Amino acid sequence: MPSGAEGKAEKGTSEFDFSAIVPGLLNWYDRNARILPWREDSSPYRVWISEIMLQQTRVEAAKPYFERFFAALPDLASLASAPEELLLKLWEGLGYYSRVRNLARCARIIQAEYGGHFPGSAEELRRLPGIGEYTAGAIASISFGLPEPAVDGNVLRVAARLTGYPGEVTQPRFRKEITGKLRAVYPAGRCGDFTQSLMELGAVVCLPNGAPKCSCCPLAELCEGRRAGTAAEIPVRAPKKPRRVERRCVFLLCCGERVALRKRPSKGLLAGLWEFPALEGAFEVSRLAELGIPPETPVERVVSARHVFSHLEWEMQGYLAELSQPVEGYEWVTRQELETRISLPSAFRVFRRFLLTGK
Ligand code: SF4
């Protein structure tokens, strides 16, 4: 990897002619674009939902969610009036639940302030909750045909390799520079396709984790990273901090057919979502009182699970406890409700499965 090369990087990036990539990339996209459910039409509602969904989710994993979401909430009006429990259920397993809450907030604002029509400029779109630079660029270019780049990690990786950029691509300065350079070369009449062709190249050819498929890349002849033999090491990233590990005891409190749940605090990790009652740290019988469970309750150690968040790791041990009476302070739901109505974060999937199947 070239070193000490901030100055060189800027020089290399600024020398690269982004206009040269447009014809080859569009030509390649015309012949190779994948058929994806959200590409069937380019209405802002579909583009918006798909882009928000795809922010933290792979394409293959997102497809069934997308289809389910559209079957339940086919338009902005239905999203604006959807109850939160339904939204969370439709989003269950995708994680980052603030995204779906913002979708609903945003839909209500568009209904109330824009007469149910998406504002047609990237600047106005960015003012809406949950719509950042990237999503605004995607909607503006794909749905409204405007020369607005949608620069995410994939596009930054492609740009860094094309230009042979040896710095950290997460720096705002690099993102700003690439956004400006791309905006200047957006082809009139094909803005949406240009946005999607860049995304597509990053998704299927210029792959992450040191695996670019340069031999089948339409931009290979133009690519500085490939020419210099550095493409696989680009982009460089700052070393990640190790995650904090938290041990938790998760209690599967049962009373006949019913199971105890509680809502998580309204701020922070998995804010406002359902969870099984839990304690941080190791299990001791004396700690049952912290959850209002009578100390004589028989408790059996059952399944365990591990869940990794971006900065934190939960190591969870489940404990099954059969109560003769429901204790206060919890929502007691039937097993059927647990399966069909309640949205549980995927961190607790193992425990729900255990309650439903005994395994
Ligand atoms: Fe990426 Fe290789 Fe294409 Fe360059 S030639 S853009 S590194 S796939």
mmCIF file of C-alpha atoms and ligand atoms in Angstrom:
data_model
loop_
_atom_site.group_PDB
_atom_site.id
_atom_site.type_symbol
_atom_site.label_atom_id
_atom_site.label_comp_id
_atom_site.label_asym_id
_atom_site.label_seq_id
_atom_site.Cartn_x
_atom_site.Cartn_y
_atom_site.Cartn_z
ATOM 1 C CA MET A 1 0.000 0.000 0.000
ATOM 2 C CA PRO A 2 1.436 3.403 -0.792
ATOM 3 C CA SER A 3 2.246 5.290 2.366
ATOM 4 C CA GLY A 4 2.208 8.894 3.524
ATOM 5 C CA ALA A 5 0.288 9.702 0.433
ATOM 6 C CA GLU A 6 -2.454 12.177 1.358
ATOM 7 C CA GLY A 7 -0.991 14.699 -1.082
ATOM 8 C CA LYS A 8 -0.450 12.078 -3.736
ATOM 9 C CA ALA A 9 -3.979 10.766 -3.168
ATOM 10 C CA GLU A 10 -5.506 14.150 -3.730
ATOM 11 C CA LYS A 11 -3.452 14.575 -6.849
ATOM 12 C CA GLY A 12 -4.435 11.115 -8.141
ATOM 13 C CA THR A 13 -8.121 11.630 -7.374
ATOM 14 C CA SER A 14 -8.221 15.054 -8.944
ATOM 15 C CA GLU A 15 -6.472 13.820 -12.078
ATOM 16 C CA PHE A 16 -8.932 11.037 -12.679
ATOM 17 C CA ASP A 17 -11.415 11.799 -15.429
ATOM 18 C CA PHE A 18 -14.784 10.593 -14.160
ATOM 19 C CA SER A 19 -16.512 11.532 -17.399
ATOM 20 C CA ALA A 20 -14.604 8.679 -19.061
ATOM 21 C CA ILE A 21 -16.436 6.027 -17.024
ATOM 22 C CA VAL A 22 -19.949 7.072 -18.086
ATOM 23 C CA PRO A 23 -20.367 5.419 -21.526
ATOM 24 C CA GLY A 24 -18.771 2.100 -20.597
ATOM 25 C CA LEU A 25 -20.599 1.843 -17.300
ATOM 26 C CA LEU A 26 -24.009 2.606 -18.785
ATOM 27 C CA ASN A 27 -23.410 0.212 -21.641
ATOM 28 C CA TRP A 28 -22.448 -2.521 -19.193
ATOM 29 C CA TYR A 29 -25.465 -1.753 -16.985
ATOM 30 C CA ASP A 30 -27.848 -1.978 -19.947
ATOM 31 C CA ARG A 31 -26.668 -5.503 -20.579
ATOM 32 C CA ASN A 32 -26.101 -6.731 -17.043
ATOM 33 C CA ALA A 33 -28.522 -5.053 -14.623
ATOM 34 C CA ARG A 34 -30.067 -7.587 -12.291
ATOM 35 C CA ILE A 35 -33.836 -7.885 -12.215
ATOM 36 C CA LEU A 36 -34.790 -6.759 -8.728
ATOM 37 C CA PRO A 37 -38.288 -6.232 -7.352
ATOM 38 C CA TRP A 38 -37.666 -2.562 -6.553
ATOM 39 C CA ARG A 39 -36.515 -1.892 -10.116
ATOM 40 C CA GLU A 40 -39.940 -2.747 -11.561
ATOM 41 C CA ASP A 41 -40.908 0.879 -11.298
ATOM 42 C CA SER A 42 -38.987 3.902 -10.151
ATOM 43 C CA SER A 43 -41.651 5.652 -8.095
ATOM 44 C CA PRO A 44 -40.137 7.533 -5.156
ATOM 45 C CA TYR A 45 -42.053 5.389 -2.656
ATOM 46 C CA ARG A 46 -40.486 2.158 -3.959
ATOM 47 C CA VAL A 47 -37.023 3.621 -4.357
ATOM 48 C CA TRP A 48 -37.161 5.117 -0.884
ATOM 49 C CA ILE A 49 -38.308 1.934 0.880
ATOM 50 C CA SER A 50 -35.790 -0.230 -0.965
ATOM 51 C CA GLU A 51 -32.864 2.093 -0.299
ATOM 52 C CA ILE A 52 -33.656 2.326 3.407
ATOM 53 C CA MET A 53 -34.057 -1.448 3.599
ATOM 54 C CA LEU A 54 -30.803 -2.088 1.741
ATOM 55 C CA GLN A 55 -28.730 0.166 3.981
ATOM 56 C CA GLN A 56 -27.934 -2.645 6.383
ATOM 57 C CA THR A 57 -29.211 -5.675 4.498
ATOM 58 C CA ARG A 58 -27.974 -7.773 1.587
ATOM 59 C CA VAL A 59 -30.030 -7.747 -1.605
ATOM 60 C CA GLU A 60 -31.046 -11.421 -1.373
ATOM 61 C CA ALA A 61 -32.114 -11.037 2.259
ATOM 62 C CA ALA A 62 -34.052 -7.835 1.513
ATOM 63 C CA LYS A 63 -36.164 -9.238 -1.348
ATOM 64 C CA PRO A 64 -38.794 -11.109 0.709
ATOM 65 C CA TYR A 65 -39.001 -8.207 3.172
ATOM 66 C CA PHE A 66 -39.568 -5.793 0.321
ATOM 67 C CA GLU A 67 -42.348 -7.886 -1.171
ATOM 68 C CA ARG A 68 -44.025 -8.397 2.205
ATOM 69 C CA PHE A 69 -43.759 -4.692 3.026
ATOM 70 C CA PHE A 70 -45.349 -3.680 -0.279
ATOM 71 C CA ALA A 71 -48.125 -6.197 -0.025
ATOM 72 C CA ALA A 72 -49.046 -4.780 3.396
ATOM 73 C CA LEU A 73 -48.315 -1.107 2.738
ATOM 74 C CA PRO A 74 -48.540 -0.460 -1.001
ATOM 75 C CA ASP A 75 -48.398 3.326 -0.848
ATOM 76 C CA LEU A 76 -47.429 6.316 1.215
ATOM 77 C CA ALA A 77 -50.924 6.765 2.683
ATOM 78 C CA SER A 78 -51.018 3.206 4.014
ATOM 79 C CA LEU A 79 -47.562 3.616 5.555
ATOM 80 C CA ALA A 80 -48.509 6.934 7.155
ATOM 81 C CA SER A 81 -51.476 5.361 8.930
ATOM 82 C CA ALA A 82 -49.920 1.977 9.819
ATOM 83 C CA PRO A 83 -49.854 1.038 13.511
ATOM 84 C CA GLU A 84 -46.372 0.755 14.990
ATOM 85 C CA GLU A 85 -46.848 -2.910 15.919
ATOM 86 C CA LEU A 86 -47.455 -3.773 12.256
ATOM 87 C CA LEU A 87 -44.439 -1.746 11.121
ATOM 88 C CA LEU A 88 -42.164 -3.466 13.598
ATOM 89 C CA LYS A 89 -43.519 -6.876 12.618
ATOM 90 C CA LEU A 90 -42.838 -6.159 8.927
ATOM 91 C CA TRP A 91 -39.316 -5.056 9.842
ATOM 92 C CA GLU A 92 -38.657 -7.909 12.253
ATOM 93 C CA GLY A 93 -35.217 -9.381 11.612
ATOM 94 C CA LEU A 94 -33.885 -6.425 9.610
ATOM 95 C CA GLY A 95 -32.589 -4.645 12.711
ATOM 96 C CA TYR A 96 -31.970 -0.907 13.144
ATOM 97 C CA TYR A 97 -35.643 -0.370 13.893
ATOM 98 C CA SER A 98 -35.305 3.414 13.979
ATOM 99 C CA ARG A 99 -35.318 3.125 10.195
ATOM 100 C CA VAL A 100 -38.892 1.875 10.011
ATOM 101 C CA ARG A 101 -40.051 4.376 12.626
ATOM 102 C CA ASN A 102 -38.503 7.143 10.535
ATOM 103 C CA LEU A 103 -40.213 5.785 7.437
ATOM 104 C CA ALA A 104 -43.571 6.207 9.148
ATOM 105 C CA ARG A 105 -42.724 9.673 10.494
ATOM 106 C CA CYS A 106 -41.531 10.734 7.100
ATOM 107 C CA ALA A 107 -44.664 9.369 5.381
ATOM 108 C CA ARG A 108 -46.852 11.352 7.769
ATOM 109 C CA ILE A 109 -44.902 14.544 7.046
ATOM 110 C CA ILE A 110 -45.165 14.051 3.279
ATOM 111 C CA GLN A 111 -48.891 13.424 3.637
ATOM 112 C CA ALA A 112 -49.417 16.497 5.803
ATOM 113 C CA GLU A 113 -46.983 18.988 4.282
ATOM 114 C CA TYR A 114 -46.551 17.927 0.676
ATOM 115 C CA GLY A 115 -50.047 16.695 -0.148
ATOM 116 C CA GLY A 116 -48.862 13.084 -0.301
ATOM 117 C CA HIS A 117 -46.224 13.752 -2.997
ATOM 118 C CA PHE A 118 -42.500 13.431 -2.452
ATOM 119 C CA PRO A 119 -40.653 16.736 -2.734
ATOM 120 C CA GLY A 120 -38.764 16.765 -6.015
ATOM 121 C CA SER A 121 -35.340 18.070 -4.986
ATOM 122 C CA ALA A 122 -32.505 16.416 -3.107
ATOM 123 C CA GLU A 123 -32.284 19.402 -0.778
ATOM 124 C CA GLU A 124 -35.917 19.110 0.340
ATOM 125 C CA LEU A 125 -35.677 15.336 0.576
ATOM 126 C CA ARG A 126 -32.688 15.645 2.943
ATOM 127 C CA ARG A 127 -34.812 17.639 5.390
ATOM 128 C CA LEU A 128 -37.114 14.668 5.949
ATOM 129 C CA PRO A 129 -36.483 12.297 8.878
ATOM 130 C CA GLY A 130 -34.254 9.346 8.079
ATOM 131 C CA ILE A 131 -33.332 10.636 4.593
ATOM 132 C CA GLY A 132 -29.644 11.474 4.390
ATOM 133 C CA GLU A 133 -27.383 12.460 1.502
ATOM 134 C CA TYR A 134 -27.333 8.974 0.044
ATOM 135 C CA THR A 135 -31.071 8.269 0.056
ATOM 136 C CA ALA A 136 -31.887 11.784 -1.174
ATOM 137 C CA GLY A 137 -29.469 11.271 -4.072
ATOM 138 C CA ALA A 138 -30.976 7.886 -4.905
ATOM 139 C CA ILE A 139 -34.572 9.185 -4.973
ATOM 140 C CA ALA A 140 -33.671 12.403 -6.794
ATOM 141 C CA SER A 141 -31.714 10.628 -9.531
ATOM 142 C CA ILE A 142 -33.683 7.384 -9.939
ATOM 143 C CA SER A 143 -37.210 8.749 -9.470
ATOM 144 C CA PHE A 144 -36.837 12.347 -10.633
ATOM 145 C CA GLY A 145 -33.997 12.022 -13.145
ATOM 146 C CA LEU A 146 -31.834 14.664 -11.457
ATOM 147 C CA PRO A 147 -27.999 14.714 -11.523
ATOM 148 C CA GLU A 148 -27.667 13.817 -7.834
ATOM 149 C CA PRO A 149 -25.137 11.136 -6.845
ATOM 150 C CA ALA A 150 -25.969 8.543 -4.198
ATOM 151 C CA VAL A 151 -22.627 7.857 -2.587
ATOM 152 C CA ASP A 152 -22.531 4.990 -0.108
ATOM 153 C CA GLY A 153 -19.725 2.657 0.965
ATOM 154 C CA ASN A 154 -19.956 0.696 -2.304
ATOM 155 C CA VAL A 155 -19.586 3.765 -4.465
ATOM 156 C CA LEU A 156 -16.756 5.083 -2.288
ATOM 157 C CA ARG A 157 -14.941 1.768 -2.689
ATOM 158 C CA VAL A 158 -15.348 1.830 -6.479
ATOM 159 C CA ALA A 159 -14.211 5.471 -6.638
ATOM 160 C CA ALA A 160 -11.221 4.836 -4.389
ATOM 161 C CA ARG A 161 -10.082 1.910 -6.530
ATOM 162 C CA LEU A 162 -10.677 3.734 -9.791
ATOM 163 C CA THR A 163 -8.575 6.649 -8.614
ATOM 164 C CA GLY A 164 -6.043 4.549 -6.675
ATOM 165 C CA TYR A 165 -6.872 6.509 -3.519
ATOM 166 C CA PRO A 166 -4.731 5.242 -0.645
ATOM 167 C CA GLY A 167 -6.424 7.167 2.197
ATOM 168 C CA GLU A 168 -9.404 6.305 4.388
ATOM 169 C CA VAL A 169 -12.570 6.454 2.310
ATOM 170 C CA THR A 170 -14.741 7.183 5.328
ATOM 171 C CA GLN A 171 -13.282 10.657 5.652
ATOM 172 C CA PRO A 172 -15.979 13.269 4.874
ATOM 173 C CA ARG A 173 -13.501 15.109 2.654
ATOM 174 C CA PHE A 174 -13.165 12.145 0.292
ATOM 175 C CA ARG A 175 -16.907 11.589 0.151
ATOM 176 C CA LYS A 176 -17.497 15.262 -0.622
ATOM 177 C CA GLU A 177 -14.876 15.268 -3.331
ATOM 178 C CA ILE A 178 -16.256 12.131 -5.012
ATOM 179 C CA THR A 179 -19.836 13.399 -4.758
ATOM 180 C CA GLY A 180 -18.850 16.633 -6.500
ATOM 181 C CA LYS A 181 -16.896 14.865 -9.230
ATOM 182 C CA LEU A 182 -19.710 12.438 -9.975
ATOM 183 C CA ARG A 183 -22.352 15.151 -9.954
ATOM 184 C CA ALA A 184 -20.386 16.978 -12.662
ATOM 185 C CA VAL A 185 -20.512 14.021 -15.060
ATOM 186 C CA TYR A 186 -24.116 12.836 -14.615
ATOM 187 C CA PRO A 187 -25.474 12.117 -18.107
ATOM 188 C CA ALA A 188 -28.655 14.027 -18.977
ATOM 189 C CA GLY A 189 -31.579 11.681 -19.501
ATOM 190 C CA ARG A 190 -29.873 8.745 -17.765
ATOM 191 C CA CYS A 191 -29.283 10.020 -14.247
ATOM 192 C CA GLY A 192 -31.147 7.176 -12.565
ATOM 193 C CA ASP A 193 -29.334 4.549 -14.603
ATOM 194 C CA PHE A 194 -25.974 6.111 -13.815
ATOM 195 C CA THR A 195 -26.694 5.984 -10.076
ATOM 196 C CA GLN A 196 -27.797 2.377 -10.369
ATOM 197 C CA SER A 197 -24.887 1.379 -12.581
ATOM 198 C CA LEU A 198 -22.412 2.576 -9.951
ATOM 199 C CA MET A 199 -24.307 0.701 -7.244
ATOM 200 C CA GLU A 200 -24.471 -2.382 -9.437
ATOM 201 C CA LEU A 201 -20.772 -2.365 -10.230
ATOM 202 C CA GLY A 202 -19.967 -2.196 -6.509
ATOM 203 C CA ALA A 203 -22.452 -4.988 -5.773
ATOM 204 C CA VAL A 204 -21.445 -7.546 -8.384
ATOM 205 C CA VAL A 205 -17.991 -6.694 -9.818
ATOM 206 C CA CYS A 206 -15.947 -4.345 -7.683
ATOM 207 C CA LEU A 207 -16.571 -6.455 -4.600
ATOM 208 C CA PRO A 208 -15.445 -5.585 -1.056
ATOM 209 C CA ASN A 209 -12.949 -7.385 1.164
ATOM 210 C CA GLY A 210 -10.123 -7.446 -1.334
ATOM 211 C CA ALA A 211 -12.074 -9.283 -4.015
ATOM 212 C CA PRO A 212 -12.567 -7.034 -7.056
ATOM 213 C CA LYS A 213 -13.356 -8.978 -10.234
ATOM 214 C CA CYS A 214 -11.208 -6.806 -12.452
ATOM 215 C CA SER A 215 -11.116 -9.319 -15.278
ATOM 216 C CA CYS A 216 -14.822 -8.751 -16.002
ATOM 217 C CA CYS A 217 -15.004 -5.070 -15.149
ATOM 218 C CA PRO A 218 -16.161 -2.605 -17.805
ATOM 219 C CA LEU A 219 -13.885 0.054 -16.282
ATOM 220 C CA ALA A 220 -10.737 -2.066 -16.080
ATOM 221 C CA GLU A 221 -8.898 -0.046 -18.727
ATOM 222 C CA LEU A 222 -9.516 3.171 -16.821
ATOM 223 C CA CYS A 223 -8.833 1.902 -13.321
ATOM 224 C CA GLU A 224 -5.788 3.270 -11.551
ATOM 225 C CA GLY A 225 -6.021 0.750 -8.699
ATOM 226 C CA ARG A 226 -5.966 -2.148 -11.128
ATOM 227 C CA ARG A 227 -3.115 -0.600 -13.133
ATOM 228 C CA ALA A 228 -1.020 -0.074 -9.992
ATOM 229 C CA GLY A 229 -1.878 -3.511 -8.568
ATOM 230 C CA THR A 230 -3.313 -1.950 -5.394
ATOM 231 C CA ALA A 231 -7.045 -2.486 -6.042
ATOM 232 C CA ALA A 232 -7.407 -5.410 -3.645
ATOM 233 C CA GLU A 233 -5.932 -3.417 -0.751
ATOM 234 C CA ILE A 234 -8.229 -0.467 -1.359
ATOM 235 C CA PRO A 235 -10.072 0.884 0.538
ATOM 236 C CA VAL A 236 -8.001 1.158 3.680
ATOM 237 C CA ARG A 237 -9.961 1.507 6.869
ATOM 238 C CA ALA A 238 -9.109 2.659 10.353
ATOM 239 C CA PRO A 239 -8.708 -0.397 12.629
ATOM 240 C CA LYS A 240 -11.942 -1.192 14.427
ATOM 241 C CA LYS A 241 -12.141 -0.904 18.182
ATOM 242 C CA PRO A 242 -12.832 -4.241 19.867
ATOM 243 C CA ARG A 243 -16.481 -4.722 20.826
ATOM 244 C CA ARG A 244 -17.518 -4.675 24.458
ATOM 245 C CA VAL A 245 -18.899 -8.047 25.591
ATOM 246 C CA GLU A 246 -21.889 -8.028 27.935
ATOM 247 C CA ARG A 247 -23.150 -11.140 29.688
ATOM 248 C CA ARG A 248 -26.908 -11.326 30.147
ATOM 249 C CA CYS A 249 -29.371 -13.708 31.755
ATOM 250 C CA VAL A 250 -32.560 -13.900 29.706
ATOM 251 C CA PHE A 251 -35.645 -15.159 31.542
ATOM 252 C CA LEU A 252 -38.343 -17.107 29.766
ATOM 253 C CA LEU A 253 -41.071 -16.625 32.332
ATOM 254 C CA CYS A 254 -44.055 -18.811 31.615
ATOM 255 C CA CYS A 255 -47.430 -18.986 33.237
ATOM 256 C CA GLY A 256 -49.594 -21.651 31.587
ATOM 257 C CA GLU A 257 -49.872 -20.678 27.898
ATOM 258 C CA ARG A 258 -48.535 -17.192 28.477
ATOM 259 C CA VAL A 259 -45.047 -15.778 28.357
ATOM 260 C CA ALA A 260 -43.709 -12.554 29.908
ATOM 261 C CA LEU A 261 -42.361 -9.720 27.761
ATOM 262 C CA ARG A 262 -41.428 -6.178 28.542
ATOM 263 C CA LYS A 263 -40.598 -3.100 26.472
ATOM 264 C CA ARG A 264 -37.031 -1.874 26.347
ATOM 265 C CA PRO A 265 -36.319 1.727 27.346
ATOM 266 C CA SER A 266 -37.434 4.345 24.821
ATOM 267 C CA LYS A 267 -33.855 5.446 24.121
ATOM 268 C CA GLY A 268 -30.697 3.532 23.230
ATOM 269 C CA LEU A 269 -30.138 0.022 21.932
ATOM 270 C CA LEU A 270 -33.297 -1.643 20.514
ATOM 271 C CA ALA A 271 -35.252 1.331 21.852
ATOM 272 C CA GLY A 272 -38.885 0.680 22.674
ATOM 273 C CA LEU A 273 -38.874 -2.896 21.358
ATOM 274 C CA TRP A 274 -40.125 -6.014 23.084
ATOM 275 C CA GLU A 275 -37.701 -8.242 24.950
ATOM 276 C CA PHE A 276 -37.723 -11.091 27.420
ATOM 277 C CA PRO A 277 -36.979 -9.907 30.957
ATOM 278 C CA ALA A 278 -33.233 -9.944 31.483
ATOM 279 C CA LEU A 279 -30.454 -9.153 33.908
ATOM 280 C CA GLU A 280 -26.973 -8.019 33.116
ATOM 281 C CA GLY A 281 -24.202 -10.212 34.538
ATOM 282 C CA ALA A 282 -24.273 -13.697 36.027
ATOM 283 C CA PHE A 283 -27.278 -15.546 37.409
ATOM 284 C CA GLU A 284 -27.853 -15.914 41.126
ATOM 285 C CA VAL A 285 -31.106 -16.957 42.765
ATOM 286 C CA SER A 286 -30.973 -13.860 44.970
ATOM 287 C CA ARG A 287 -31.239 -11.715 41.836
ATOM 288 C CA LEU A 288 -34.714 -13.034 40.884
ATOM 289 C CA ALA A 289 -36.172 -10.352 43.125
ATOM 290 C CA GLU A 290 -34.829 -7.716 40.718
ATOM 291 C CA LEU A 291 -37.380 -8.987 38.203
ATOM 292 C CA GLY A 292 -40.175 -9.474 40.730
ATOM 293 C CA ILE A 293 -39.900 -13.265 40.541
ATOM 294 C CA PRO A 294 -40.550 -15.184 43.778
ATOM 295 C CA PRO A 295 -37.223 -16.685 44.968
ATOM 296 C CA GLU A 296 -38.690 -20.191 45.344
ATOM 297 C CA THR A 297 -39.520 -20.316 41.597
ATOM 298 C CA PRO A 298 -37.752 -23.283 39.972
ATOM 299 C CA VAL A 299 -35.382 -21.992 37.304
ATOM 300 C CA GLU A 300 -33.856 -24.186 34.630
ATOM 301 C CA ARG A 301 -30.871 -23.243 32.512
ATOM 302 C CA VAL A 302 -31.817 -23.740 28.843
ATOM 303 C CA VAL A 303 -30.573 -22.407 25.487
ATOM 304 C CA SER A 304 -27.909 -19.760 25.065
ATOM 305 C CA ALA A 305 -27.301 -17.236 22.291
ATOM 306 C CA ARG A 306 -24.846 -14.624 21.181
ATOM 307 C CA HIS A 307 -25.735 -11.466 19.333
ATOM 308 C CA VAL A 308 -23.334 -9.011 17.780
ATOM 309 C CA PHE A 309 -24.227 -5.333 17.446
ATOM 310 C CA SER A 310 -21.875 -2.828 15.840
ATOM 311 C CA HIS A 311 -20.132 -1.869 19.083
ATOM 312 C CA LEU A 312 -21.376 -4.449 21.521
ATOM 313 C CA GLU A 313 -21.757 -8.188 21.860
ATOM 314 C CA TRP A 314 -24.367 -9.870 24.029
ATOM 315 C CA GLU A 315 -23.583 -13.304 25.450
ATOM 316 C CA MET A 316 -26.955 -14.499 26.637
ATOM 317 C CA GLN A 317 -27.893 -17.477 28.754
ATOM 318 C CA GLY A 318 -31.578 -18.360 28.830
ATOM 319 C CA TYR A 319 -33.382 -19.508 31.991
ATOM 320 C CA LEU A 320 -36.826 -21.041 31.934
ATOM 321 C CA ALA A 321 -39.062 -20.382 34.896
ATOM 322 C CA GLU A 322 -42.609 -21.648 35.360
ATOM 323 C CA LEU A 323 -44.707 -19.373 37.552
ATOM 324 C CA SER A 324 -47.983 -20.322 39.158
ATOM 325 C CA GLN A 325 -49.318 -16.766 38.776
ATOM 326 C CA PRO A 326 -48.365 -13.958 36.405
ATOM 327 C CA VAL A 327 -46.237 -11.342 38.160
ATOM 328 C CA GLU A 328 -46.912 -7.659 37.575
ATOM 329 C CA GLY A 329 -44.934 -5.352 35.363
ATOM 330 C CA TYR A 330 -44.905 -7.539 32.250
ATOM 331 C CA GLU A 331 -47.004 -8.068 29.161
ATOM 332 C CA TRP A 332 -48.217 -11.672 29.263
ATOM 333 C CA VAL A 333 -48.743 -12.878 25.711
ATOM 334 C CA THR A 334 -49.784 -16.263 24.367
ATOM 335 C CA ARG A 335 -47.312 -18.351 22.435
ATOM 336 C CA GLN A 336 -49.399 -17.815 19.332
ATOM 337 C CA GLU A 337 -49.161 -14.039 19.735
ATOM 338 C CA LEU A 338 -45.449 -14.415 20.234
ATOM 339 C CA GLU A 339 -45.273 -16.101 16.871
ATOM 340 C CA THR A 340 -47.691 -14.042 14.800
ATOM 341 C CA ARG A 341 -48.214 -10.592 16.320
ATOM 342 C CA ILE A 342 -45.248 -9.611 18.450
ATOM 343 C CA SER A 343 -42.164 -8.216 16.771
ATOM 344 C CA LEU A 344 -39.044 -9.371 18.575
ATOM 345 C CA PRO A 345 -35.538 -8.240 17.673
ATOM 346 C CA SER A 346 -33.489 -11.022 16.114
ATOM 347 C CA ALA A 347 -31.214 -10.993 19.184
ATOM 348 C CA PHE A 348 -33.972 -13.002 20.909
ATOM 349 C CA ARG A 349 -34.811 -15.352 18.052
ATOM 350 C CA VAL A 350 -33.240 -18.394 19.735
ATOM 351 C CA PHE A 351 -35.330 -17.888 22.865
ATOM 352 C CA ARG A 352 -38.561 -17.461 20.970
ATOM 353 C CA ARG A 353 -37.843 -20.613 18.989
ATOM 354 C CA PHE A 354 -37.216 -22.480 22.220
ATOM 355 C CA LEU A 355 -40.556 -21.353 23.634
ATOM 356 C CA LEU A 356 -42.398 -22.320 20.466
ATOM 357 C CA THR A 357 -40.698 -25.607 19.679
ATOM 358 C CA GLY A 358 -38.885 -26.684 22.840
ATOM 359 C CA LYS A 359 -35.576 -26.657 20.915
HETATM 360 FE FE1 SF4 B 1 -12.955 -2.319 -9.279
HETATM 361 FE FE2 SF4 B 1 -11.176 -3.827 -10.593
HETATM 362 FE FE3 SF4 B 1 -13.103 -2.524 -11.899
HETATM 363 FE FE4 SF4 B 1 -11.091 -1.200 -10.811
HETATM 364 S S1 SF4 B 1 -10.964 -2.689 -12.469
HETATM 365 S S2 SF4 B 1 -13.257 -0.640 -10.718
HETATM 366 S S3 SF4 B 1 -10.746 -2.394 -8.958
HETATM 367 S S4 SF4 B 1 -13.378 -4.206 -10.418
#
